[in-house]
């Protein structure tokens, strides 16, 4: 993919060069056209931010990354590049500009508020790299990729881009320039929040270096895989929906606790068990160790799946591996075994990792001669960082492996000290956690973090903020890296400017950018979210009929109901002080209908369709309707449309009022969904989880405000992680009972406690029952 309009060369002149198939570069004569096509005026100075007259610090990030892309003739390249992020601006160099003053960037751009970032993992140049994928949520043709050798570095770069995005949002919200105002949807009153921003911004002048340099990066890559209640009952401490597992510890082996879900075992469907251990390492480190296929390393902790080889990889979040093992380590006088299983993984917004492992069949790997094909039990890994004690720099995480056991030997083993169960595959899987804990404990180098913080000495920095142009928001960073292999417009060694003395003024990124859109108000009582001066209207549910019918009782299927909010945990009044969550109450809005549509392509603005109940006479008489359109990627595509009605108009001064009539930026930062699989296959439950998700930060959300309704179009297919999870859910959808809660996240004390905006329960929905919808 060659980009011609996104890249503005430093100084605005020179030749745009293309990379050949061998990685070499040659000049192009299209440089004048490229500059002309960039469009717009150029600002000579970047805008500074100050709070209360005092200048604060903008975060700056810099380090070595891999720039990945496809050149003009279709060849993939992977080049080592130095990346520099300052505020919302980003530059890419061939060499470190701190060691080579005066060099010009080979790529340059602006990170805008519509940037979306995803983390993937895939083989590149005979090694596994963690790939950061960029795209514009309003124009997915604008995209690009960089990569790191470790997931820890990739995570820090993602945080850096998130800070840069916040900087862009802040400048957009304050009308940083005349041109930026053209992209604002509405003016935002910030006066009530300046003191809070000042507290967040105080003392944040920092330069953060990510990575130790190209030699360390290359060395690391060369070693990649080539050769509210207790844990015993509910998982509310880590989730926002109540799960009725009843975990009982039945054994403790080498510091690892073995649990059984006694509530599930009473059903007679087999035992759901898990092994849990506290590991002295970061979640990133443990995640890398589990995914690493290097047999020499796996031999040190994994007695069952040590011999693994990669068969195929998809989307950076899904791969298929083939393995072998010699059963003599488990039982005697059996032939060698081989197996194939898939691994799906994703990282939650809270930083926790989940890995799903399923038995699989792959055409590239038929049963091997001399081996007997066997099946490995489905299992999951969950890796969650724990807060270190005050004054401690030691990273710790909780590692959980969960699997389902059908063997009758499990019951005998948990009661007796010895049994044949210790020679089985399930026991070998449960023992992986103990092996992992001991392996990491015996290798202190695994606890070493590759990222360091550089002293914030202003004289050490050789890049001036005045060197940046205030590039148009369309020229965003993923445009700058999505094209062919980049090189400077002229020989970098001959570039001038090295002798110029440069200074830098650090400004600060707002940590609470989404809260800037609100004035301080009284505590958000749910009853005050609607206008109390207007008498309520009677909502007759019989007047509204969607294509999916409302359930009559719990035995009814392919239907919906509206449960209370008591199955969800939401932020309480004291959340900002103690992180305490409380049980939700009844939802504010009433769910009046659900449509289940089948469409050829993802469809927005579904409320304008003549068949939509919003366009009916009864719908037009309602004070307010919130329409949630969940666009489900599949073949064909589906749309699950939820209609929530209010009995009064929305109070414009309430949190809901500011959400309904606010900017997309504010809505993205507040629109939250809590999922819960009430009934269904346990692997699907682990994949979906129970943690609240800010949908606008995870997938593309579009908002359509008109008349008496607000429609939110949630494009689940815009995220490869979400596509992977929804694909798993659709495979089991006819056996699932799914609860969803929708709310607006409270970030200020005046907005607490939170309240449930709406709920829905989907009971064993059938795909074939979807009604075709044509425009």
XYZ file of C-alpha atoms in Angstrom, residues 69 76 587:
3
model
C 4.373 -2.928 5.333
C 6.532 -7.253 2.478
C -32.385 0.011 34.577
